[in-house]
Short mmCIF file of C-alpha atoms in Angstrom, two decimals:
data_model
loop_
_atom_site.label_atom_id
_atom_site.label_comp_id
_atom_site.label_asym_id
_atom_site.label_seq_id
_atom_site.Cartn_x
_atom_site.Cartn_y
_atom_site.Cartn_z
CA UNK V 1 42.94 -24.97 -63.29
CA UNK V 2 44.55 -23.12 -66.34
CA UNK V 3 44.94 -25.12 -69.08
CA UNK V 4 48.72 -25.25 -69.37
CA UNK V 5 49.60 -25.59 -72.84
CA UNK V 6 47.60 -22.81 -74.01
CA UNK V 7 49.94 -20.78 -71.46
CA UNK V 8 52.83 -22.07 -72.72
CA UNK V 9 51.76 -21.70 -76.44
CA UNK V 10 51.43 -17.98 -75.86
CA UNK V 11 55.04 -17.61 -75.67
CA UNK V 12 55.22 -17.88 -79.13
CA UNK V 13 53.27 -14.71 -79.59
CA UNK V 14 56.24 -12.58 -76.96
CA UNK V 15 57.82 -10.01 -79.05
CA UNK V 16 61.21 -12.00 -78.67
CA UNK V 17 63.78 -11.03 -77.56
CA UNK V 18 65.63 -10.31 -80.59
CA UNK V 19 68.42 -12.76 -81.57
CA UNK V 20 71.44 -10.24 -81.36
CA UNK V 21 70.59 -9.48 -77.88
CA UNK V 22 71.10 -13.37 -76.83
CA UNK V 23 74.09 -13.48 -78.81
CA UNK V 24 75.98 -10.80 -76.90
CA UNK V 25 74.63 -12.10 -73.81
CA UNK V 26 76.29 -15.28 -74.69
CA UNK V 27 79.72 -13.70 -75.72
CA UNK V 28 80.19 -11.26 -72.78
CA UNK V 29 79.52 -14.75 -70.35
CA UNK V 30 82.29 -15.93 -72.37
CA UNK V 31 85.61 -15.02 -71.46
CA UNK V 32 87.54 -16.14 -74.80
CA UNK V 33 85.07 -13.41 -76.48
CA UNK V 34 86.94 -10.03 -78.16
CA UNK V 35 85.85 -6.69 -78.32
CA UNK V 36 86.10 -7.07 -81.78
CA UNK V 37 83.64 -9.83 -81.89
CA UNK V 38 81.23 -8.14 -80.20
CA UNK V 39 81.37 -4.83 -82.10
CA UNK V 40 80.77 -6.79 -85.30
CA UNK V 41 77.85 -8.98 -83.96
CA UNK V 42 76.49 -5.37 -83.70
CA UNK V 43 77.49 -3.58 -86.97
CA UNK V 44 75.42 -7.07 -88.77
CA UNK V 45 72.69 -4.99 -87.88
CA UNK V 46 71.75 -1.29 -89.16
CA UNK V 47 69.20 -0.66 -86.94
CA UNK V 48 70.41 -1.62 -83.88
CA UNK V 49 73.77 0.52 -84.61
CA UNK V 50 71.72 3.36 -85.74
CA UNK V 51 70.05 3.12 -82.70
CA UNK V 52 73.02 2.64 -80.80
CA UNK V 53 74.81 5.45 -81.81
CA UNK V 54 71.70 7.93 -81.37
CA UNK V 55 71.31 6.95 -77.64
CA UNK V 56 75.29 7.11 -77.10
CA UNK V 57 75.67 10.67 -78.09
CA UNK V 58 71.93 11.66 -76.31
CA UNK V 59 72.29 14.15 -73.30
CA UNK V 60 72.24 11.67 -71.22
CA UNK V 61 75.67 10.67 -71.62
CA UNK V 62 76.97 13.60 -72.68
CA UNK V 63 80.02 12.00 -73.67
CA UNK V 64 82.76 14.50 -74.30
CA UNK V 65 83.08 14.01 -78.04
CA UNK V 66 80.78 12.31 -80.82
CA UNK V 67 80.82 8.83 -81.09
CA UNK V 68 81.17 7.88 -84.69
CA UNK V 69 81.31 3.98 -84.34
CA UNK V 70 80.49 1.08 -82.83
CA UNK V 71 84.12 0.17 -81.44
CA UNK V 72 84.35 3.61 -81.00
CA UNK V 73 81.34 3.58 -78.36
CA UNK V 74 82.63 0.12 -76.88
CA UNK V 75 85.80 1.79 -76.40
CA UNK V 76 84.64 5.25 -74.91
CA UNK V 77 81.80 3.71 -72.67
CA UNK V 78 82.96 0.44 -71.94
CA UNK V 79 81.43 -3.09 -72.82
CA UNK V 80 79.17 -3.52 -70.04
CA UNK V 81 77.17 0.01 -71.00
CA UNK V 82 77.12 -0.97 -74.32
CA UNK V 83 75.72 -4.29 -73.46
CA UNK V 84 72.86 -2.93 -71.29
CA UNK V 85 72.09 -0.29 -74.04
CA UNK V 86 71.64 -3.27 -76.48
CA UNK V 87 68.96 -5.55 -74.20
CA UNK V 88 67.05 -2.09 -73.09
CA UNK V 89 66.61 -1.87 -76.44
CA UNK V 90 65.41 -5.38 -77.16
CA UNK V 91 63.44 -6.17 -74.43
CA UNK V 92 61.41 -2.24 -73.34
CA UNK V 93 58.88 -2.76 -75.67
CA UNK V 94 57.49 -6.05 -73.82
CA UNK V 95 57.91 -5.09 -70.76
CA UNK V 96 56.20 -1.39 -71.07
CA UNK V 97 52.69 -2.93 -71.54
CA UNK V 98 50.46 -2.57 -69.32
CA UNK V 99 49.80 -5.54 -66.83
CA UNK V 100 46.37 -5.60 -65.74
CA UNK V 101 46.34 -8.83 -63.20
CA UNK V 102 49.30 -7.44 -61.78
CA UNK V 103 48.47 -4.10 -61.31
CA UNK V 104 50.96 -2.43 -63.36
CA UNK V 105 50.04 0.26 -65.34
CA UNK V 106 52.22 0.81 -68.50
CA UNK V 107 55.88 0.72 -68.21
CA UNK V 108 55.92 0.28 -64.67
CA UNK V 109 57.01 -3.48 -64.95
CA UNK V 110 59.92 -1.99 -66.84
CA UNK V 111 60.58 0.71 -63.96
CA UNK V 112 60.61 -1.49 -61.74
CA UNK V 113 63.13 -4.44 -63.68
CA UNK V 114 65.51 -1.13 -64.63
CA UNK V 115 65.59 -0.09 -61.15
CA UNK V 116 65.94 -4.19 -59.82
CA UNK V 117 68.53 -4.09 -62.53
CA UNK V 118 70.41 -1.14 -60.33
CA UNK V 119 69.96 -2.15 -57.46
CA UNK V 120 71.84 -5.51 -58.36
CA UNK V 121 74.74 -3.93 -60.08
CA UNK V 122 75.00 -2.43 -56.69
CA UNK V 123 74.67 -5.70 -55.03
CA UNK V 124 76.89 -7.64 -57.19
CA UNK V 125 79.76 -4.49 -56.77
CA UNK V 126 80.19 -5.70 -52.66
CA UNK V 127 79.18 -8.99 -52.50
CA UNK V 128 79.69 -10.68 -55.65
CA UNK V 129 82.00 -12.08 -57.97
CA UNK V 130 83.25 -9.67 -60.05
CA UNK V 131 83.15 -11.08 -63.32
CA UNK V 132 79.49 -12.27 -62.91
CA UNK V 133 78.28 -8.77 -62.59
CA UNK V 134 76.75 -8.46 -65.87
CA UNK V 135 75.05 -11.77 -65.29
CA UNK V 136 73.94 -10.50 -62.28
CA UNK V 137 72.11 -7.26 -63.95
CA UNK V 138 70.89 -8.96 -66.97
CA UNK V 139 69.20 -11.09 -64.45
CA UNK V 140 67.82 -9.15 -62.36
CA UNK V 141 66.05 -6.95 -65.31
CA UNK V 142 64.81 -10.67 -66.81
CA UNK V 143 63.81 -12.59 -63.91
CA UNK V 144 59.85 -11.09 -64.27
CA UNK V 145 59.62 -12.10 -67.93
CA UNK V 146 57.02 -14.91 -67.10
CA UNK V 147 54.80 -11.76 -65.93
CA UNK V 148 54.15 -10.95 -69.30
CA UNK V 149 52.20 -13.56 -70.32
CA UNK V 150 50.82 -14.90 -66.67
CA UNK V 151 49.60 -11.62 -65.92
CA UNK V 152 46.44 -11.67 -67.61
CA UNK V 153 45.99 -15.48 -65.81
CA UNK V 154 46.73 -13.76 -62.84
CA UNK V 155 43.75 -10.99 -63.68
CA UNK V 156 41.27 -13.81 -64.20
CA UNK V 157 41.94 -15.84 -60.76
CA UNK V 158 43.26 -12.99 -58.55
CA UNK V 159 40.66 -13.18 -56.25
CA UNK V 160 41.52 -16.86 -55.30
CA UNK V 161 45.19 -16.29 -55.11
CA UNK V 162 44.51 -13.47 -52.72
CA UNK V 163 42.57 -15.63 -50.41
CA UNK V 164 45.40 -18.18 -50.23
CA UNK V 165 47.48 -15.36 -49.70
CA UNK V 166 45.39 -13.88 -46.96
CA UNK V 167 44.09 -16.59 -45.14
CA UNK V 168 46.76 -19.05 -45.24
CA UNK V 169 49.57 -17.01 -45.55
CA UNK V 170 51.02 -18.78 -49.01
CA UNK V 171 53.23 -16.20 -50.73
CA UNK V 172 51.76 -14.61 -54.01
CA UNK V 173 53.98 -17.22 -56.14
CA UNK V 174 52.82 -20.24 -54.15
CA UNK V 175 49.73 -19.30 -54.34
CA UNK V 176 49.96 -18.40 -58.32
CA UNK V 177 51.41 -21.93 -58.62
CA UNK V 178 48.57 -23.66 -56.55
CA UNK V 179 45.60 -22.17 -58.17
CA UNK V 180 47.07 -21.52 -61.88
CA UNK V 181 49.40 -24.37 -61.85
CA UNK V 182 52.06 -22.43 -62.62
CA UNK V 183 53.98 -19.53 -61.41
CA UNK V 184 55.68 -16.18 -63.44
CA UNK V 185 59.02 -18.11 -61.86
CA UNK V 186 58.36 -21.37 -63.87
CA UNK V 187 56.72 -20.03 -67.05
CA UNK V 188 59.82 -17.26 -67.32
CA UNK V 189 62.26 -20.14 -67.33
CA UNK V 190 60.34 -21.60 -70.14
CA UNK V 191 60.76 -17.87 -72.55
CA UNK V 192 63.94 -18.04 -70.92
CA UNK V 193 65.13 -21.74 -72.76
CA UNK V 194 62.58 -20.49 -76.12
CA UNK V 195 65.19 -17.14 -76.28
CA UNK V 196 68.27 -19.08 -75.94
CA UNK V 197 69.17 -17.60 -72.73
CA UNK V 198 72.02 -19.13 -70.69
CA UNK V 199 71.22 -22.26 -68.41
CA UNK V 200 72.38 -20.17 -65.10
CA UNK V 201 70.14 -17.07 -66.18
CA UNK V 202 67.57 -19.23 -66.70
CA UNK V 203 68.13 -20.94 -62.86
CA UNK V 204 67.89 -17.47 -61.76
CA UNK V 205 65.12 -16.36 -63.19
CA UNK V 206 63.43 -19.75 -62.24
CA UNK V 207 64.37 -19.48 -58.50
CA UNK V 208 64.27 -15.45 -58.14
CA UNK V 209 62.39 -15.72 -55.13
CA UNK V 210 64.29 -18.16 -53.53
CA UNK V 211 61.67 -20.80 -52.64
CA UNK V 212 64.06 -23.75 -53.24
CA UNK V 213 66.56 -24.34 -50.30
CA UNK V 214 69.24 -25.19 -52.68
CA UNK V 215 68.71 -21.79 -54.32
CA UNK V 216 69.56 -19.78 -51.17
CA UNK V 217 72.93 -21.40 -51.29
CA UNK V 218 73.44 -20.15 -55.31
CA UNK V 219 75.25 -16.06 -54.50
CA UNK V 220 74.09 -14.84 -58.30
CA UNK V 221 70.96 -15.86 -57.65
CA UNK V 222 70.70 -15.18 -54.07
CA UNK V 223 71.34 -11.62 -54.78
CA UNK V 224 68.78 -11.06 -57.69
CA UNK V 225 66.50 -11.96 -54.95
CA UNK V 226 67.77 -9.23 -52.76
CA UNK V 227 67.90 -6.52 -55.52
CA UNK V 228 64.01 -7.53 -55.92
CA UNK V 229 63.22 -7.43 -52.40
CA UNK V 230 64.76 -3.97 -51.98
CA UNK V 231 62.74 -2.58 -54.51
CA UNK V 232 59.56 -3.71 -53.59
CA UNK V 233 60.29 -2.45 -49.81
CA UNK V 234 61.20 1.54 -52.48
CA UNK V 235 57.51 0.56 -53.65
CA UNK V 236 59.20 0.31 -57.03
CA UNK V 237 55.88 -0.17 -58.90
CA UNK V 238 54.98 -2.89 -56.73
CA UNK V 239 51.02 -4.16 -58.09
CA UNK V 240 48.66 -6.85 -56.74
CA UNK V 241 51.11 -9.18 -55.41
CA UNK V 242 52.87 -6.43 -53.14
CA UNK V 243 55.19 -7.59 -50.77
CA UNK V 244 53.66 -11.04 -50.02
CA UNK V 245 57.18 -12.95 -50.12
CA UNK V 246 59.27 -14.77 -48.14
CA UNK V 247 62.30 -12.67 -46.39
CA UNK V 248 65.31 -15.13 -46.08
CA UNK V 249 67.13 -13.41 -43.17
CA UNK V 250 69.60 -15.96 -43.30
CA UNK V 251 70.37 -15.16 -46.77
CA UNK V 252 71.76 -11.95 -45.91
CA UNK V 253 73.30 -13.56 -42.92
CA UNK V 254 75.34 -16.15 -44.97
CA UNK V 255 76.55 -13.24 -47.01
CA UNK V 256 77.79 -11.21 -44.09
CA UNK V 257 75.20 -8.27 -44.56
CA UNK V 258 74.32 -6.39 -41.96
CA UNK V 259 71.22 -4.06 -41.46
CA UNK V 260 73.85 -1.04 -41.35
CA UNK V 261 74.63 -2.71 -45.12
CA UNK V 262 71.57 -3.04 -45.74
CA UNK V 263 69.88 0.20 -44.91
CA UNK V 264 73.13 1.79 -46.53
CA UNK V 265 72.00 0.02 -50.02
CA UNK V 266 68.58 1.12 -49.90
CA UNK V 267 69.81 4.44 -49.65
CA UNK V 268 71.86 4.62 -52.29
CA UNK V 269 69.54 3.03 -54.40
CA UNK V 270 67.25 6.11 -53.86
CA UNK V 271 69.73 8.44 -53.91
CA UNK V 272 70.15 7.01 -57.59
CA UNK V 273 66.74 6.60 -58.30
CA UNK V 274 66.25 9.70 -60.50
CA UNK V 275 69.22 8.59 -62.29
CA UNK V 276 67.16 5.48 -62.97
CA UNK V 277 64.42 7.33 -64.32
CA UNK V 278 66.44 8.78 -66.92
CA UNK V 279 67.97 5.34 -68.33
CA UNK V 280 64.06 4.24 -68.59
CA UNK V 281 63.83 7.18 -71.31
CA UNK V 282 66.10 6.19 -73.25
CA UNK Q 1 36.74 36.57 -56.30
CA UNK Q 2 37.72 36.22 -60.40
CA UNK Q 3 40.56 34.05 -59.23
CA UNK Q 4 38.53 32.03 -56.45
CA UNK Q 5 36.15 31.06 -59.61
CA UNK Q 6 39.18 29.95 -61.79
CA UNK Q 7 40.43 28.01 -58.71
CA UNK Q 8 37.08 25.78 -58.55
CA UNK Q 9 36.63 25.82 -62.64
CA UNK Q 10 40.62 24.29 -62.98
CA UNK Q 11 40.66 20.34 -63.63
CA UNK Q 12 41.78 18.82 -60.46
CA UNK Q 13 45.78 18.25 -60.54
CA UNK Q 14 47.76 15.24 -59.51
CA UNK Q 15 51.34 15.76 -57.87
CA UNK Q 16 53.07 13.30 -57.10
CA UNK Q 17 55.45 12.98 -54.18
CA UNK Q 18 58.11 10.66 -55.03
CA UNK Q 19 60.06 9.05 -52.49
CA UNK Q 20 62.50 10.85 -50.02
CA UNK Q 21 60.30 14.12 -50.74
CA UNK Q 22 57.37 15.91 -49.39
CA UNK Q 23 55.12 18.43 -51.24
CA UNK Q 24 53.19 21.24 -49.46
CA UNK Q 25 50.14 23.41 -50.96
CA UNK Q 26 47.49 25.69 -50.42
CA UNK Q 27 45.67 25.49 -53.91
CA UNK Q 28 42.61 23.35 -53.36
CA UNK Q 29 42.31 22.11 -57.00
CA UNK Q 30 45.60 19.91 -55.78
CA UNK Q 31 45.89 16.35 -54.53
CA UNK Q 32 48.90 15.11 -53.69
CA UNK Q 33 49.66 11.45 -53.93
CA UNK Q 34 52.21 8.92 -52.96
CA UNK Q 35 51.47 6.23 -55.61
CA UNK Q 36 53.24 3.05 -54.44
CA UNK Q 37 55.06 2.90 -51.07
CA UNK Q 38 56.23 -0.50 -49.80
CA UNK Q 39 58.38 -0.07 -46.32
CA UNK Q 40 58.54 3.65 -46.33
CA UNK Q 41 55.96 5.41 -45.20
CA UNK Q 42 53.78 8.00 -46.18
CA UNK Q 43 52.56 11.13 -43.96
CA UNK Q 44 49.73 13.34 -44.66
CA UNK Q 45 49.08 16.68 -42.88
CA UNK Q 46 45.91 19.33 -42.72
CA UNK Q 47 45.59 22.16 -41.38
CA UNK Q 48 41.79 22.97 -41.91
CA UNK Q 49 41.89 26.73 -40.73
CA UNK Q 50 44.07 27.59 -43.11
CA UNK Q 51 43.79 24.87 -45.42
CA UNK Q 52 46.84 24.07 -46.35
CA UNK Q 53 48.05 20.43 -46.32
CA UNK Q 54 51.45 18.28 -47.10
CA UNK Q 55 52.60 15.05 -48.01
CA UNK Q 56 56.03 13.50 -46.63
CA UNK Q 57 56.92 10.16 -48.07
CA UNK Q 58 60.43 8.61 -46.46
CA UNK Q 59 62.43 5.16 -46.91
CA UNK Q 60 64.18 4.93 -44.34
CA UNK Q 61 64.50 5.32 -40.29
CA UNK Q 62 67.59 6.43 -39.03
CA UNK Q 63 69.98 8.32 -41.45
CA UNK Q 64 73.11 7.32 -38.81
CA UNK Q 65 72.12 3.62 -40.21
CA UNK Q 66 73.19 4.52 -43.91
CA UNK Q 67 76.71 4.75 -44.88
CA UNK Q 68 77.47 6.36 -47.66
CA UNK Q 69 75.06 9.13 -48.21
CA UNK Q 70 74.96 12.62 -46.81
CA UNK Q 71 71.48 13.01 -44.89
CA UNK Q 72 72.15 16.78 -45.28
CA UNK Q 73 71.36 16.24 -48.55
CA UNK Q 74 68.66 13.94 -48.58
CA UNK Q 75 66.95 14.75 -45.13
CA UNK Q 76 63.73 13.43 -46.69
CA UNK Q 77 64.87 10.17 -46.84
CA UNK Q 78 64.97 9.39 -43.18
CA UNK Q 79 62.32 9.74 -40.36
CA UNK Q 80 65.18 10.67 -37.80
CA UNK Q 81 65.71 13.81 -40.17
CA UNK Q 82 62.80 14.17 -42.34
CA UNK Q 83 60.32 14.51 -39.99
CA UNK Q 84 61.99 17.61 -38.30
CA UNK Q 85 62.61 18.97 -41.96
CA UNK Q 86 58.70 18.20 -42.67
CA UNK Q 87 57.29 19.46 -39.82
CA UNK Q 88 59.18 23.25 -39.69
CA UNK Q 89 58.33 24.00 -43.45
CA UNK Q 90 54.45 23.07 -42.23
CA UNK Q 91 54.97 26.03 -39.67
CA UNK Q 92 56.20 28.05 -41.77
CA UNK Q 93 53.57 27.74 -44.18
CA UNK Q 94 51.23 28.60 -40.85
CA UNK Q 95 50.36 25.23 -40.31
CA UNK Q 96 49.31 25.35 -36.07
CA UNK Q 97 49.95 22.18 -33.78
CA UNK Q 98 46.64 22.07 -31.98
CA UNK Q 99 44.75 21.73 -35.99
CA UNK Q 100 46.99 19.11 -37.83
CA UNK Q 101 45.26 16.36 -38.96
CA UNK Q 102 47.51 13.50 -39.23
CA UNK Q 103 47.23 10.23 -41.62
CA UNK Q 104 49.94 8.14 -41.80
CA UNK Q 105 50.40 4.80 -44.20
CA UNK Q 106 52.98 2.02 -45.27
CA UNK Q 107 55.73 0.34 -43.25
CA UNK Q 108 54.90 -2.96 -44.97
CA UNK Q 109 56.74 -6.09 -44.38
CA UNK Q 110 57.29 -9.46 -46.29
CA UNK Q 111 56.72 -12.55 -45.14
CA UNK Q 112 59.28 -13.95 -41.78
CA UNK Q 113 60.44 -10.79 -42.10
CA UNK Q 114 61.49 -10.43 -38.30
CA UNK Q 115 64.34 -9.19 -35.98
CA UNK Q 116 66.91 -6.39 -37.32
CA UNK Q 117 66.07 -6.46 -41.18
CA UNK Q 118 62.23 -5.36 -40.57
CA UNK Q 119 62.10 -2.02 -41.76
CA UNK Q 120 59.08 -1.36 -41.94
CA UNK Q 121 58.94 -2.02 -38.31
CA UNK Q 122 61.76 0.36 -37.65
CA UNK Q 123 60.06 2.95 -40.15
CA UNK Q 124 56.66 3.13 -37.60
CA UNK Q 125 58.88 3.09 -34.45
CA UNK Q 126 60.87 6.10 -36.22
CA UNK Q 127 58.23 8.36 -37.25
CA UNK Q 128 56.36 7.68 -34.13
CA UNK Q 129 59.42 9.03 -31.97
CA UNK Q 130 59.40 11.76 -34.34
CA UNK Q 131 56.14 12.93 -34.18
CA UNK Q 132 55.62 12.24 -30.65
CA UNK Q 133 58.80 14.95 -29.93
CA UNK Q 134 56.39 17.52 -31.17
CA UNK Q 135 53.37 15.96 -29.38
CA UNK Q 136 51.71 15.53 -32.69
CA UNK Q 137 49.07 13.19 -32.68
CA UNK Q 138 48.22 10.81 -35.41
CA UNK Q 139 44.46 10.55 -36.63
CA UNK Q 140 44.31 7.01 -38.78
CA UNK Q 141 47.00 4.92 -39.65
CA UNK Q 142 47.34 1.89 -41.73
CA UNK Q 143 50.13 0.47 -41.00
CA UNK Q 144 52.20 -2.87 -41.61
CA UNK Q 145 51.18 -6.27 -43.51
CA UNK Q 146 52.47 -6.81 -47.09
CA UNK Q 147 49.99 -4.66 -48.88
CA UNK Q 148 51.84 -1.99 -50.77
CA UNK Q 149 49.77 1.03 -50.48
CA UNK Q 150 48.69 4.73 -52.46
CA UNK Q 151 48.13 7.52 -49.92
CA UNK Q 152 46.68 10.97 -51.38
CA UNK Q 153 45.99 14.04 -49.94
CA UNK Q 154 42.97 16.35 -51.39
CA UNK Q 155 43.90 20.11 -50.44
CA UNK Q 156 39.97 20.84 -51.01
CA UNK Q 157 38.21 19.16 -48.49
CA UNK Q 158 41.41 17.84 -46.53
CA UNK Q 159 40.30 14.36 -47.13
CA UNK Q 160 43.26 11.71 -46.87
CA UNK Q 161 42.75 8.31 -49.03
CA UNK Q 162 44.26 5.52 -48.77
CA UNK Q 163 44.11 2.67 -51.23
CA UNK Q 164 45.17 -1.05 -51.50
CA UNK Q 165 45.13 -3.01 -54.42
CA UNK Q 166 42.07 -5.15 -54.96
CA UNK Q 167 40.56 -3.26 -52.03
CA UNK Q 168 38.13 -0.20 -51.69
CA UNK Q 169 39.60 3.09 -50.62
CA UNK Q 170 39.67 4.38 -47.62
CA UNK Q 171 38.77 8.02 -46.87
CA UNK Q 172 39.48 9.88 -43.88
#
């Protein structure tokens, strides 16, 4: 077995997530928080706005006048775009590596947690709260963080986590847990609580896959899984572990989704896919 | 003959065939590949007289399943109306019947995934009834499991390869 605090120390080396990005995480959870709040959190840093600003008035948006300022881009795009343009930009660089254990070449980890990301704001539109949507997105492009540092475990023992997989039908995160004592679940709760991030995103990101009964129960949760599982059945950038998960039928049952739902998401998912592929670029 | 030469001199190219498309060529310095399909599934054809080939890769099975998105638009996302698509721009490109060559690949499942919500399942049923409508035969398939899986079709020698993580390739 792995020595475990080695893994854990190697969380130290992440390129954090910087700290303004778990700031305005925290603030848009909070419903006391103003616009104007946010906007300064923001303008404290040069680089970020700089940034900002450059990727608000980029083609992609094609906004139909300049954006000069930061409340000015809050105001024209709304707070949630804004938000999403602000963790993209703190968290791409990580999550573009390549993954070798996995089977990710580079940026494909992030295609796939951009697209998971989609998928769940899609999700979260007809069967969740409302006001947990951003929760629900910032989750679902977080929940694989522990890959980043258990994929080069992963490289080193793949070969016995395949035959649990294979011969005893374990899924790949069982199996992970079994022969590297731990899983990319349980060490991305770990960066999770190191970043700061919220207790319930870091539930989510420790139960993405739904392996605790008690999770299945949790809707925010319960849907990450589901924007996951849909993109793995795309063959969003799906590596080594493939689709060796468990499917929770009842899951979607509980939630009133049919396949007609169902088959409907996946489509529009696709449908937006190229979409996708231009948010990853910028 | 000049251009023949420049043909087998050109480094071999790489197009990919996202999902809900298909790609069709002639120019044997092509392969086309289908780099990571999970419940679709991926469809190779080769026609070895006149040696051209295609690659269809769809998502779904049934485009009356999906509300919400115009199949006339996106017939390549469906069997029920890709295949149809798929198979009359093969003919048109002078692709005969009686000479395809036929590899199909995917439809993977997760874990207890049974009953309605198995679509990968429904994907293989789909493009089976699809195919069989034309009496087209498949050659090799590799279907189901929870292996995602990289199909790629050479337009040189008509070889088909199929490839699993962790696994050697398969040529047919």
């Amino acid at each position: 077995m792995t020595d475990l605090k080695d893994m854990v120390e190697q969380i130290d080396q992440l390129e954090p997530v910087p700290p303004i990005a778990a700031q305005i995480l925290a603030l848009t959870e909070d419903p006391d928080s103003s616009l104007a709040e946010i906007s300064d959190l923001i303008l404290n840093d040069p680089a970020l706005t700089a940034n900002l600003l450059k990727i608000c008035n980029s083609a992609f948006f094609s906004l139909p006048r300049q954006v000069e300022s930061v409340r000015d881009a809050i105001s024209l795009m709304g707070l949630d775009q804004i938000v999403e343009i602000v963790l993209f930009n703190g968290l791409s660089a990580s999550f573009k590596k390549k993954m070798v254990g996995y089977g990710l070449g580079e940026r494909e980890l992030w295609r796939h947690a951009v697209s998971s990301a989609h998928v769940a704001g899609i999700l979260a539109d007809r069967f969740g709260a409302s006001q947990n949507k951003q929760l629900i997105y910032t989750a679902a492009l977080v929940k694989d963080i522990g890959k980043l540092i258990l994929g080069r475990f992963v490289a080193f023992s793949y070969e016995q986590i395949n035959i649990l997989v294979q011969s005893q039908g374990q899924s790949f995160n069982d199996a992970e847990h079994e022969i590297i004592g731990m899983n990319h679940e349980e060490l991305g709760a770990l960066v999770g609580k190191k970043w700061n991030f919220s207790d319930k995103m870091i539930y989510i990101i420790r139960h993405h896959h739904l392996s605790d009964e008690s999770a299945r129960q949790d809707l925010e949760t319960a849907l990450v899984y589901l924007a996951d599982i849909i993109c793995m059945m795309m063959g969003i950038c799906t590596g080594a572990d493939g689709l060796s998960y468990r499917f929770y039928g009842d899951v979607l049952n509980e939630m009133n989704m049919s396949e007609h739902d169902l088959q409907g998401i996946i489509a529009e998912a696709g449908k937006n896919q190229q979409q996708v592929e231009m948010l990853l670029n910028l | 003959m000049e251009q023949n030469q420049m043909k087998a001199n050109a480094v071999s190219m790489m197009t990919a065939v996202n999902l809900s498309e298909m790609k069709i060529s002639r120019n044997p310095a092509e392969t086309l590949v289908a780099f990571s399909i999970g419940s679709g599934i991926g469809v190779t054809v080769f026609d070895p007289v006149s040696s051209v080939g295609g690659l269809f890769n769809f998502m779904l099975p049934d485009s009356t399943q999906a509300s919400g998105v115009n199949s006339e638009k996106v017939p390549l996302m469906f069997a029920d109306t890709g295949v149809p698509f798929f198979v009359q721009a093969l003919f048109e490109q002078g692709i005969q019947l009686d000479r395809m060559k036929v590899v199909i690949a995917g439809g993977a499942q997760f874990m207890d995934q049974t009953g309605m919500f198995n679509i990968g399942e429904k994907n293989y049923g789909a493009l089976k009834n699809g195919l069989a409508s034309y009496d087209i035969k498949i050659h090799h398939e590799d279907i189901g499991g929870t292996d995602s899986r990289k199909l790629s079709l050479e337009i040189g020698s008509g070889s088909s390869c199929i490839k699993i993580f962790g696994q050697a390739e398969v040529k047919v």
